């Protein structure tokens, strides 16, 4: 082995041991750099006698090329390793189980509303909507509700201004509908209503479903038949439905409807209803001699209470997940 071969071998073992790009650079500087040993060999060429130059120069050049090749090979190997470890760091392990995602469900109130919509749709009622912030005119005046009525009291109703309030029932939708549709009319409308009440069977914000049917020759028999059929379809044929005389300014005659619960020992009022008052028809420009109708307003939470045996209406707005998951 001559000096050149030995030099190659030494540098080669050095390069083999190298573990990072910094070390490669150090070796490059030590060999091919300005003051590197290969560089100084190159410089030596010109100092040699003419006849030795060609042979020596070729050997140094070979050496230089070998070292360059070794260094560049090592550089690519190290660069590839760096890339690989970086992409491993960033990669996704498909074998790790994913996070558990719990599937939500429809809220019990919406569920009951949907069921009511289904039952009344089958009897020919269409769904309409109305605003929760209502005009005093639609909430009271147009519904023949005089100033002296307790529902209009400041203590019972959430007023926003003198003319605006949070609707106390869904009945204003009756007026809005009759202003926009010609009879015959059959509509239902569900949504939030607001009253200053709070106990086991009353909430300050609860849900009602309004119903209105206007046609020729509608009688209280239609009202009774429709409501009895709907309630028994919703709650079961075994339920007893009781019609109790009542007073509403916007219906005449008026009834409240109770349903048996707690093993038929008790009654729970589920809706108010009646034959649309002639004044209400006049207020929307319908001739009471030609058109009659019935209307009802049903408490959605009350239906849910009967359906699932819930004793306290305050469970609904608590949003306690254990409760909500029961249905
Ligand atoms: N709006 C009445 C209430 O909330 C219920 C009702 C509706 C009564 C329609 C008669 C007709 O108590």
mmCIF file of C-alpha atoms and ligand atoms in Angstrom:
data_model
loop_
_atom_site.group_PDB
_atom_site.id
_atom_site.type_symbol
_atom_site.label_atom_id
_atom_site.label_comp_id
_atom_site.label_asym_id
_atom_site.label_seq_id
_atom_site.Cartn_x
_atom_site.Cartn_y
_atom_site.Cartn_z
ATOM 1 C CA UNK A 1 0.000 0.000 0.000
ATOM 2 C CA UNK A 2 1.448 3.333 -0.897
ATOM 3 C CA UNK A 3 0.949 6.553 1.035
ATOM 4 C CA UNK A 4 -2.008 7.552 -1.078
ATOM 5 C CA UNK A 5 -3.852 4.283 -0.527
ATOM 6 C CA UNK A 6 -3.207 4.531 3.189
ATOM 7 C CA UNK A 7 -4.513 8.069 3.251
ATOM 8 C CA UNK A 8 -7.685 6.961 1.442
ATOM 9 C CA UNK A 9 -8.161 4.127 3.915
ATOM 10 C CA UNK A 10 -7.756 6.429 6.926
ATOM 11 C CA UNK A 11 -10.205 8.990 5.584
ATOM 12 C CA UNK A 12 -12.604 6.217 4.598
ATOM 13 C CA UNK A 13 -12.677 4.781 8.164
ATOM 14 C CA UNK A 14 -13.183 8.285 9.505
ATOM 15 C CA UNK A 15 -16.126 8.856 7.170
ATOM 16 C CA UNK A 16 -17.634 5.448 8.025
ATOM 17 C CA UNK A 17 -17.790 6.370 11.703
ATOM 18 C CA UNK A 18 -19.460 9.703 11.103
ATOM 19 C CA UNK A 19 -22.961 10.098 12.606
ATOM 20 C CA UNK A 20 -24.127 13.514 11.543
ATOM 21 C CA UNK A 21 -23.751 16.121 8.823
ATOM 22 C CA UNK A 22 -21.641 18.382 11.034
ATOM 23 C CA UNK A 23 -18.964 15.694 11.301
ATOM 24 C CA UNK A 24 -19.032 15.192 7.509
ATOM 25 C CA UNK A 25 -18.373 18.889 7.124
ATOM 26 C CA UNK A 26 -15.439 18.709 9.560
ATOM 27 C CA UNK A 27 -13.840 15.945 7.513
ATOM 28 C CA UNK A 28 -14.432 17.895 4.286
ATOM 29 C CA UNK A 29 -12.677 20.928 5.757
ATOM 30 C CA UNK A 30 -9.777 18.747 7.025
ATOM 31 C CA UNK A 31 -9.268 17.128 3.620
ATOM 32 C CA UNK A 32 -10.579 19.344 0.832
ATOM 33 C CA UNK A 33 -10.734 22.680 2.677
ATOM 34 C CA UNK A 34 -8.280 25.544 2.154
ATOM 35 C CA UNK A 35 -5.741 24.001 4.510
ATOM 36 C CA UNK A 36 -6.912 20.415 4.120
ATOM 37 C CA UNK A 37 -4.364 17.631 3.618
ATOM 38 C CA UNK A 38 -5.578 16.807 0.050
ATOM 39 C CA UNK A 39 -5.488 20.486 -0.821
ATOM 40 C CA UNK A 40 -1.903 20.801 0.363
ATOM 41 C CA UNK A 41 -1.008 17.748 -1.750
ATOM 42 C CA UNK A 42 -2.514 19.534 -4.748
ATOM 43 C CA UNK A 43 -0.466 22.592 -3.962
ATOM 44 C CA UNK A 44 2.628 20.427 -3.829
ATOM 45 C CA UNK A 45 2.239 19.408 -7.515
ATOM 46 C CA UNK A 46 3.674 22.635 -8.872
ATOM 47 C CA UNK A 47 6.782 22.342 -6.676
ATOM 48 C CA UNK A 48 7.712 18.933 -8.063
ATOM 49 C CA UNK A 49 10.192 18.291 -10.881
ATOM 50 C CA UNK A 50 8.559 18.261 -14.308
ATOM 51 C CA UNK A 51 8.761 14.459 -14.863
ATOM 52 C CA UNK A 52 7.087 13.570 -11.559
ATOM 53 C CA UNK A 53 4.240 16.029 -11.860
ATOM 54 C CA UNK A 54 1.962 14.049 -14.211
ATOM 55 C CA UNK A 55 2.062 10.855 -12.224
ATOM 56 C CA UNK A 56 1.729 12.572 -8.825
ATOM 57 C CA UNK A 57 -0.951 14.923 -10.096
ATOM 58 C CA UNK A 58 -3.074 12.048 -11.403
ATOM 59 C CA UNK A 59 -2.823 10.211 -8.093
ATOM 60 C CA UNK A 60 -3.789 13.285 -6.061
ATOM 61 C CA UNK A 61 -6.660 13.935 -8.389
ATOM 62 C CA UNK A 62 -7.915 10.343 -8.061
ATOM 63 C CA UNK A 63 -7.592 10.653 -4.330
ATOM 64 C CA UNK A 64 -9.488 13.914 -4.342
ATOM 65 C CA UNK A 65 -12.295 12.398 -6.434
ATOM 66 C CA UNK A 66 -12.556 9.338 -4.211
ATOM 67 C CA UNK A 67 -12.829 11.477 -1.103
ATOM 68 C CA UNK A 68 -15.406 13.729 -2.730
ATOM 69 C CA UNK A 69 -17.458 10.692 -3.706
ATOM 70 C CA UNK A 70 -17.263 9.190 -0.205
ATOM 71 C CA UNK A 71 -18.259 12.482 1.383
ATOM 72 C CA UNK A 72 -21.185 13.035 -0.946
ATOM 73 C CA UNK A 73 -22.435 9.463 -0.484
ATOM 74 C CA UNK A 74 -22.274 9.831 3.270
ATOM 75 C CA UNK A 75 -24.058 13.183 3.041
ATOM 76 C CA UNK A 76 -26.992 11.700 1.109
ATOM 77 C CA UNK A 77 -27.287 8.751 3.502
ATOM 78 C CA UNK A 78 -27.367 11.082 6.512
ATOM 79 C CA UNK A 79 -29.834 13.471 4.844
ATOM 80 C CA UNK A 80 -32.178 10.573 4.046
ATOM 81 C CA UNK A 81 -32.023 9.443 7.668
ATOM 82 C CA UNK A 82 -32.895 12.911 8.920
ATOM 83 C CA UNK A 83 -35.879 13.087 6.550
ATOM 84 C CA UNK A 84 -37.091 9.668 7.625
ATOM 85 C CA UNK A 85 -36.987 10.452 11.332
ATOM 86 C CA UNK A 86 -38.729 13.798 10.770
ATOM 87 C CA UNK A 87 -41.576 12.222 8.821
ATOM 88 C CA UNK A 88 -41.902 9.541 11.486
ATOM 89 C CA UNK A 89 -42.300 12.271 14.088
ATOM 90 C CA UNK A 90 -45.084 13.841 12.063
ATOM 91 C CA UNK A 91 -46.786 10.643 10.967
ATOM 92 C CA UNK A 92 -50.093 9.253 12.249
ATOM 93 C CA UNK A 93 -50.181 5.874 13.863
ATOM 94 C CA UNK A 94 -53.239 4.216 12.389
ATOM 95 C CA UNK A 95 -53.128 1.427 14.934
ATOM 96 C CA UNK A 96 -53.905 3.740 17.889
ATOM 97 C CA UNK A 97 -57.630 3.592 18.772
ATOM 98 C CA UNK A 98 -59.402 6.882 17.945
ATOM 99 C CA UNK A 99 -61.067 9.124 20.539
ATOM 100 C CA UNK A 100 -64.558 7.997 21.532
ATOM 101 C CA UNK A 101 -67.183 10.221 20.014
ATOM 102 C CA UNK A 102 -70.558 10.141 21.724
ATOM 103 C CA UNK A 103 -73.568 10.440 19.481
ATOM 104 C CA UNK A 104 -76.179 12.969 20.572
ATOM 105 C CA UNK A 105 -79.914 12.444 20.414
ATOM 106 C CA UNK A 106 -83.010 14.492 19.875
ATOM 107 C CA UNK A 107 -84.234 16.343 22.992
ATOM 108 C CA UNK A 108 -87.321 14.860 24.632
ATOM 109 C CA UNK A 109 -89.325 18.069 23.999
ATOM 110 C CA UNK A 110 -88.491 18.093 20.293
ATOM 111 C CA UNK A 111 -89.309 14.418 20.165
ATOM 112 C CA UNK A 112 -92.779 15.010 21.613
ATOM 113 C CA UNK A 113 -93.316 18.003 19.270
ATOM 114 C CA UNK A 114 -92.412 15.780 16.301
ATOM 115 C CA UNK A 115 -94.882 13.143 17.449
ATOM 116 C CA UNK A 116 -97.648 15.745 17.845
ATOM 117 C CA UNK A 117 -96.888 17.102 14.374
ATOM 118 C CA UNK A 118 -97.163 13.588 12.967
ATOM 119 C CA UNK A 119 -100.503 12.905 14.658
ATOM 120 C CA UNK A 120 -102.094 16.211 13.587
ATOM 121 C CA UNK A 121 -100.587 16.085 10.086
ATOM 122 C CA UNK A 122 -102.426 12.833 9.525
ATOM 123 C CA UNK A 123 -105.660 14.677 10.398
ATOM 124 C CA UNK A 124 -104.905 17.332 7.757
ATOM 125 C CA UNK A 125 -103.237 20.075 9.833
ATOM 126 C CA UNK A 126 -100.334 22.059 8.329
ATOM 127 C CA UNK A 127 -97.395 23.404 10.343
ATOM 128 C CA UNK A 128 -96.923 27.188 10.581
ATOM 129 C CA UNK A 129 -94.642 29.371 12.683
ATOM 130 C CA UNK A 130 -94.892 32.600 14.637
ATOM 131 C CA UNK A 131 -92.508 34.907 16.544
ATOM 132 C CA UNK A 132 -91.681 34.568 20.241
ATOM 133 C CA UNK A 133 -91.443 38.357 20.643
ATOM 134 C CA UNK A 134 -95.009 39.414 19.989
ATOM 135 C CA UNK A 135 -97.055 42.508 19.620
ATOM 136 C CA UNK A 136 -99.606 43.217 22.373
ATOM 137 C CA UNK A 137 -102.201 43.349 19.600
ATOM 138 C CA UNK A 138 -101.614 39.749 18.469
ATOM 139 C CA UNK A 139 -101.064 38.366 21.950
ATOM 140 C CA UNK A 140 -104.137 39.989 23.572
ATOM 141 C CA UNK A 141 -106.236 42.538 21.667
ATOM 142 C CA UNK A 142 -106.946 40.560 18.501
ATOM 143 C CA UNK A 143 -107.692 37.574 20.720
ATOM 144 C CA UNK A 144 -110.533 39.464 22.371
ATOM 145 C CA UNK A 145 -108.600 39.686 25.623
ATOM 146 C CA UNK A 146 -109.720 42.814 27.448
ATOM 147 C CA UNK A 147 -107.496 45.097 29.477
ATOM 148 C CA UNK A 148 -108.926 43.814 32.759
ATOM 149 C CA UNK A 149 -107.858 40.217 32.109
ATOM 150 C CA UNK A 150 -105.270 39.040 34.721
ATOM 151 C CA UNK A 151 -103.013 37.608 31.971
ATOM 152 C CA UNK A 152 -102.303 41.204 30.937
ATOM 153 C CA UNK A 153 -101.027 42.064 34.388
ATOM 154 C CA UNK A 154 -97.420 43.231 34.658
ATOM 155 C CA UNK A 155 -96.852 40.457 37.193
ATOM 156 C CA UNK A 156 -97.828 37.720 34.761
ATOM 157 C CA UNK A 157 -96.292 38.773 31.477
ATOM 158 C CA UNK A 158 -92.739 39.637 30.418
ATOM 159 C CA UNK A 159 -93.083 42.990 28.683
ATOM 160 C CA UNK A 160 -90.243 44.293 26.515
ATOM 161 C CA UNK A 161 -91.906 47.646 25.913
ATOM 162 C CA UNK A 162 -95.475 48.920 26.099
ATOM 163 C CA UNK A 163 -96.323 47.207 22.823
ATOM 164 C CA UNK A 164 -93.886 44.284 22.734
ATOM 165 C CA UNK A 165 -93.788 41.222 24.974
ATOM 166 C CA UNK A 166 -92.641 37.604 25.145
ATOM 167 C CA UNK A 167 -95.739 35.793 23.919
ATOM 168 C CA UNK A 168 -97.719 34.201 26.747
ATOM 169 C CA UNK A 169 -99.244 31.554 24.466
ATOM 170 C CA UNK A 170 -99.081 30.350 20.864
ATOM 171 C CA UNK A 171 -102.590 31.717 20.176
ATOM 172 C CA UNK A 172 -101.303 34.868 18.386
ATOM 173 C CA UNK A 173 -100.321 32.486 15.567
ATOM 174 C CA UNK A 174 -104.086 31.974 15.041
ATOM 175 C CA UNK A 175 -104.456 35.662 14.177
ATOM 176 C CA UNK A 176 -101.321 35.807 12.031
ATOM 177 C CA UNK A 177 -102.544 32.774 10.085
ATOM 178 C CA UNK A 178 -106.098 34.063 9.560
ATOM 179 C CA UNK A 179 -104.702 37.394 8.357
ATOM 180 C CA UNK A 180 -102.771 35.542 5.663
ATOM 181 C CA UNK A 181 -104.918 32.566 4.671
ATOM 182 C CA UNK A 182 -108.446 32.158 3.440
ATOM 183 C CA UNK A 183 -110.606 29.468 5.052
ATOM 184 C CA UNK A 184 -110.826 26.501 5.181
ATOM 185 C CA UNK A 185 -107.816 26.532 7.535
ATOM 186 C CA UNK A 186 -106.212 23.721 9.485
ATOM 187 C CA UNK A 187 -102.925 24.629 11.143
ATOM 188 C CA UNK A 188 -100.743 23.698 14.098
ATOM 189 C CA UNK A 189 -97.840 25.731 15.459
ATOM 190 C CA UNK A 190 -95.393 24.704 18.179
ATOM 191 C CA UNK A 191 -92.933 26.878 20.043
ATOM 192 C CA UNK A 192 -91.805 28.574 23.216
ATOM 193 C CA UNK A 193 -94.090 30.710 25.338
ATOM 194 C CA UNK A 194 -93.337 32.728 28.486
ATOM 195 C CA UNK A 195 -95.159 33.331 31.761
ATOM 196 C CA UNK A 196 -94.262 34.496 35.221
ATOM 197 C CA UNK A 197 -94.871 31.083 36.819
ATOM 198 C CA UNK A 198 -92.677 28.529 38.539
ATOM 199 C CA UNK A 199 -93.626 25.328 40.347
ATOM 200 C CA UNK A 200 -93.817 21.559 39.805
ATOM 201 C CA UNK A 201 -96.266 21.942 36.925
ATOM 202 C CA UNK A 202 -95.399 25.462 35.639
ATOM 203 C CA UNK A 203 -92.295 26.975 34.025
ATOM 204 C CA UNK A 204 -91.523 30.602 33.098
ATOM 205 C CA UNK A 205 -90.610 29.355 29.630
ATOM 206 C CA UNK A 206 -92.342 26.313 28.198
ATOM 207 C CA UNK A 207 -93.651 24.873 24.953
ATOM 208 C CA UNK A 208 -97.129 24.905 23.501
ATOM 209 C CA UNK A 209 -98.677 23.604 20.340
ATOM 210 C CA UNK A 210 -101.492 25.701 18.951
ATOM 211 C CA UNK A 211 -104.152 24.258 16.705
ATOM 212 C CA UNK A 212 -106.776 26.038 14.622
ATOM 213 C CA UNK A 213 -109.459 24.699 12.305
ATOM 214 C CA UNK A 214 -111.774 27.087 10.428
ATOM 215 C CA UNK A 215 -114.438 25.820 8.076
ATOM 216 C CA UNK A 216 -118.169 25.835 7.461
ATOM 217 C CA UNK A 217 -120.321 23.966 9.978
ATOM 218 C CA UNK A 218 -117.563 23.100 12.443
ATOM 219 C CA UNK A 219 -119.019 22.149 15.808
ATOM 220 C CA UNK A 220 -117.748 21.291 19.268
ATOM 221 C CA UNK A 221 -118.136 17.624 18.269
ATOM 222 C CA UNK A 222 -115.261 18.123 15.790
ATOM 223 C CA UNK A 223 -113.151 19.653 18.552
ATOM 224 C CA UNK A 224 -113.865 16.788 20.946
ATOM 225 C CA UNK A 225 -113.271 14.098 18.347
ATOM 226 C CA UNK A 226 -110.039 15.632 17.090
ATOM 227 C CA UNK A 227 -108.532 16.169 20.541
ATOM 228 C CA UNK A 228 -109.630 12.821 21.988
ATOM 229 C CA UNK A 229 -108.176 11.004 18.987
ATOM 230 C CA UNK A 230 -104.915 12.957 19.158
ATOM 231 C CA UNK A 231 -104.429 12.463 22.903
ATOM 232 C CA UNK A 232 -105.188 8.746 22.787
ATOM 233 C CA UNK A 233 -102.841 8.266 19.825
ATOM 234 C CA UNK A 234 -100.100 10.152 21.667
ATOM 235 C CA UNK A 235 -100.555 8.727 25.151
ATOM 236 C CA UNK A 236 -102.388 5.434 24.796
ATOM 237 C CA UNK A 237 -105.960 4.229 24.467
ATOM 238 C CA UNK A 238 -106.188 3.512 28.196
ATOM 239 C CA UNK A 239 -105.992 7.218 29.101
ATOM 240 C CA UNK A 240 -109.188 8.925 30.178
ATOM 241 C CA UNK A 241 -109.734 12.339 28.578
ATOM 242 C CA UNK A 242 -111.883 14.797 30.543
ATOM 243 C CA UNK A 243 -113.396 17.985 29.057
ATOM 244 C CA UNK A 244 -114.010 20.556 31.779
ATOM 245 C CA UNK A 245 -115.853 23.841 31.165
ATOM 246 C CA UNK A 246 -113.517 26.842 31.327
ATOM 247 C CA UNK A 247 -113.198 30.462 30.227
ATOM 248 C CA UNK A 248 -110.925 31.946 27.569
ATOM 249 C CA UNK A 249 -111.688 35.358 26.070
ATOM 250 C CA UNK A 250 -110.976 34.108 22.548
ATOM 251 C CA UNK A 251 -113.164 30.968 22.586
ATOM 252 C CA UNK A 252 -116.813 30.428 23.438
ATOM 253 C CA UNK A 253 -117.634 27.903 24.758
ATOM 254 C CA UNK A 254 -114.243 27.047 26.239
ATOM 255 C CA UNK A 255 -112.900 23.906 27.823
ATOM 256 C CA UNK A 256 -109.837 22.657 29.584
ATOM 257 C CA UNK A 257 -108.805 19.104 28.888
ATOM 258 C CA UNK A 258 -107.388 16.852 31.583
ATOM 259 C CA UNK A 259 -105.820 13.431 31.200
ATOM 260 C CA UNK A 260 -105.768 10.738 33.866
ATOM 261 C CA UNK A 261 -102.392 9.857 35.342
ATOM 262 C CA UNK A 262 -100.824 8.178 38.369
ATOM 263 C CA UNK A 263 -102.976 5.073 37.866
ATOM 264 C CA UNK A 264 -106.077 7.134 37.083
ATOM 265 C CA UNK A 265 -106.038 8.597 40.600
ATOM 266 C CA UNK A 266 -105.093 12.091 39.413
ATOM 267 C CA UNK A 267 -105.669 14.454 36.506
ATOM 268 C CA UNK A 268 -103.197 16.621 34.664
ATOM 269 C CA UNK A 269 -104.421 19.510 32.560
ATOM 270 C CA UNK A 270 -102.864 19.267 29.104
ATOM 271 C CA UNK A 271 -104.637 21.861 27.022
ATOM 272 C CA UNK A 272 -107.103 24.689 26.704
ATOM 273 C CA UNK A 273 -109.513 24.758 23.792
ATOM 274 C CA UNK A 274 -112.830 26.042 22.539
ATOM 275 C CA UNK A 275 -114.887 27.309 19.628
ATOM 276 C CA UNK A 276 -113.289 30.404 18.100
ATOM 277 C CA UNK A 277 -115.058 33.509 19.477
ATOM 278 C CA UNK A 278 -117.069 35.469 16.842
ATOM 279 C CA UNK A 279 -115.139 38.638 17.824
ATOM 280 C CA UNK A 280 -111.849 36.944 16.918
ATOM 281 C CA UNK A 281 -113.257 36.007 13.507
ATOM 282 C CA UNK A 282 -114.466 39.577 13.007
ATOM 283 C CA UNK A 283 -111.027 40.947 13.978
ATOM 284 C CA UNK A 284 -109.494 39.153 10.974
ATOM 285 C CA UNK A 285 -112.405 39.983 8.656
ATOM 286 C CA UNK A 286 -114.118 36.579 8.638
ATOM 287 C CA UNK A 287 -117.932 36.526 8.767
ATOM 288 C CA UNK A 288 -118.933 34.455 11.847
ATOM 289 C CA UNK A 289 -122.251 33.635 10.164
ATOM 290 C CA UNK A 290 -120.323 31.843 7.414
ATOM 291 C CA UNK A 291 -117.276 30.467 9.198
ATOM 292 C CA UNK A 292 -116.785 28.667 12.481
ATOM 293 C CA UNK A 293 -113.839 26.986 14.012
ATOM 294 C CA UNK A 294 -112.175 25.455 16.994
ATOM 295 C CA UNK A 295 -108.788 26.168 18.519
ATOM 296 C CA UNK A 296 -106.613 24.557 21.138
ATOM 297 C CA UNK A 297 -103.326 25.197 22.912
ATOM 298 C CA UNK A 298 -101.538 22.141 24.218
ATOM 299 C CA UNK A 299 -98.724 22.038 26.777
ATOM 300 C CA UNK A 300 -95.861 20.018 25.294
ATOM 301 C CA UNK A 301 -94.088 19.394 28.621
ATOM 302 C CA UNK A 302 -97.369 18.185 30.106
ATOM 303 C CA UNK A 303 -97.749 15.642 27.296
ATOM 304 C CA UNK A 304 -94.158 14.505 27.901
ATOM 305 C CA UNK A 305 -94.850 14.213 31.661
ATOM 306 C CA UNK A 306 -97.830 11.953 31.017
ATOM 307 C CA UNK A 307 -96.058 9.960 28.351
ATOM 308 C CA UNK A 308 -92.966 9.222 30.455
ATOM 309 C CA UNK A 309 -94.350 9.522 34.003
ATOM 310 C CA UNK A 310 -92.339 12.628 34.949
ATOM 311 C CA UNK A 311 -93.624 14.294 38.129
ATOM 312 C CA UNK A 312 -91.755 17.593 38.070
ATOM 313 C CA UNK A 313 -91.843 19.826 34.986
ATOM 314 C CA UNK A 314 -88.648 21.549 36.212
ATOM 315 C CA UNK A 315 -86.648 18.501 35.089
ATOM 316 C CA UNK A 316 -86.869 19.656 31.450
ATOM 317 C CA UNK A 317 -84.876 22.906 31.548
ATOM 318 C CA UNK A 318 -82.303 21.477 33.983
ATOM 319 C CA UNK A 319 -80.571 19.777 31.034
ATOM 320 C CA UNK A 320 -79.263 17.058 33.320
ATOM 321 C CA UNK A 321 -77.728 14.550 30.890
ATOM 322 C CA UNK A 322 -78.704 11.499 32.929
ATOM 323 C CA UNK A 323 -82.336 12.645 32.675
ATOM 324 C CA UNK A 324 -82.169 13.540 28.994
ATOM 325 C CA UNK A 325 -80.598 10.181 28.095
ATOM 326 C CA UNK A 326 -83.618 8.350 29.526
ATOM 327 C CA UNK A 327 -85.792 9.057 26.499
HETATM 328 N N1 LIG B 1 -103.936 30.051 24.725
HETATM 329 C C1 LIG B 1 -104.550 29.323 25.795
HETATM 330 C C2 LIG B 1 -103.567 29.167 26.943
HETATM 331 O O1 LIG B 1 -102.405 29.313 26.768
HETATM 332 C C3 LIG B 1 -104.972 27.968 25.352
HETATM 333 C C4 LIG B 1 -106.029 28.005 24.307
HETATM 334 C C5 LIG B 1 -105.684 27.987 22.987
HETATM 335 C C6 LIG B 1 -107.346 28.049 24.644
HETATM 336 C C7 LIG B 1 -106.654 27.999 22.011
HETATM 337 C C8 LIG B 1 -108.336 28.081 23.691
HETATM 338 C C9 LIG B 1 -107.975 28.044 22.380
HETATM 339 O O2 LIG B 1 -103.965 28.887 28.038
#
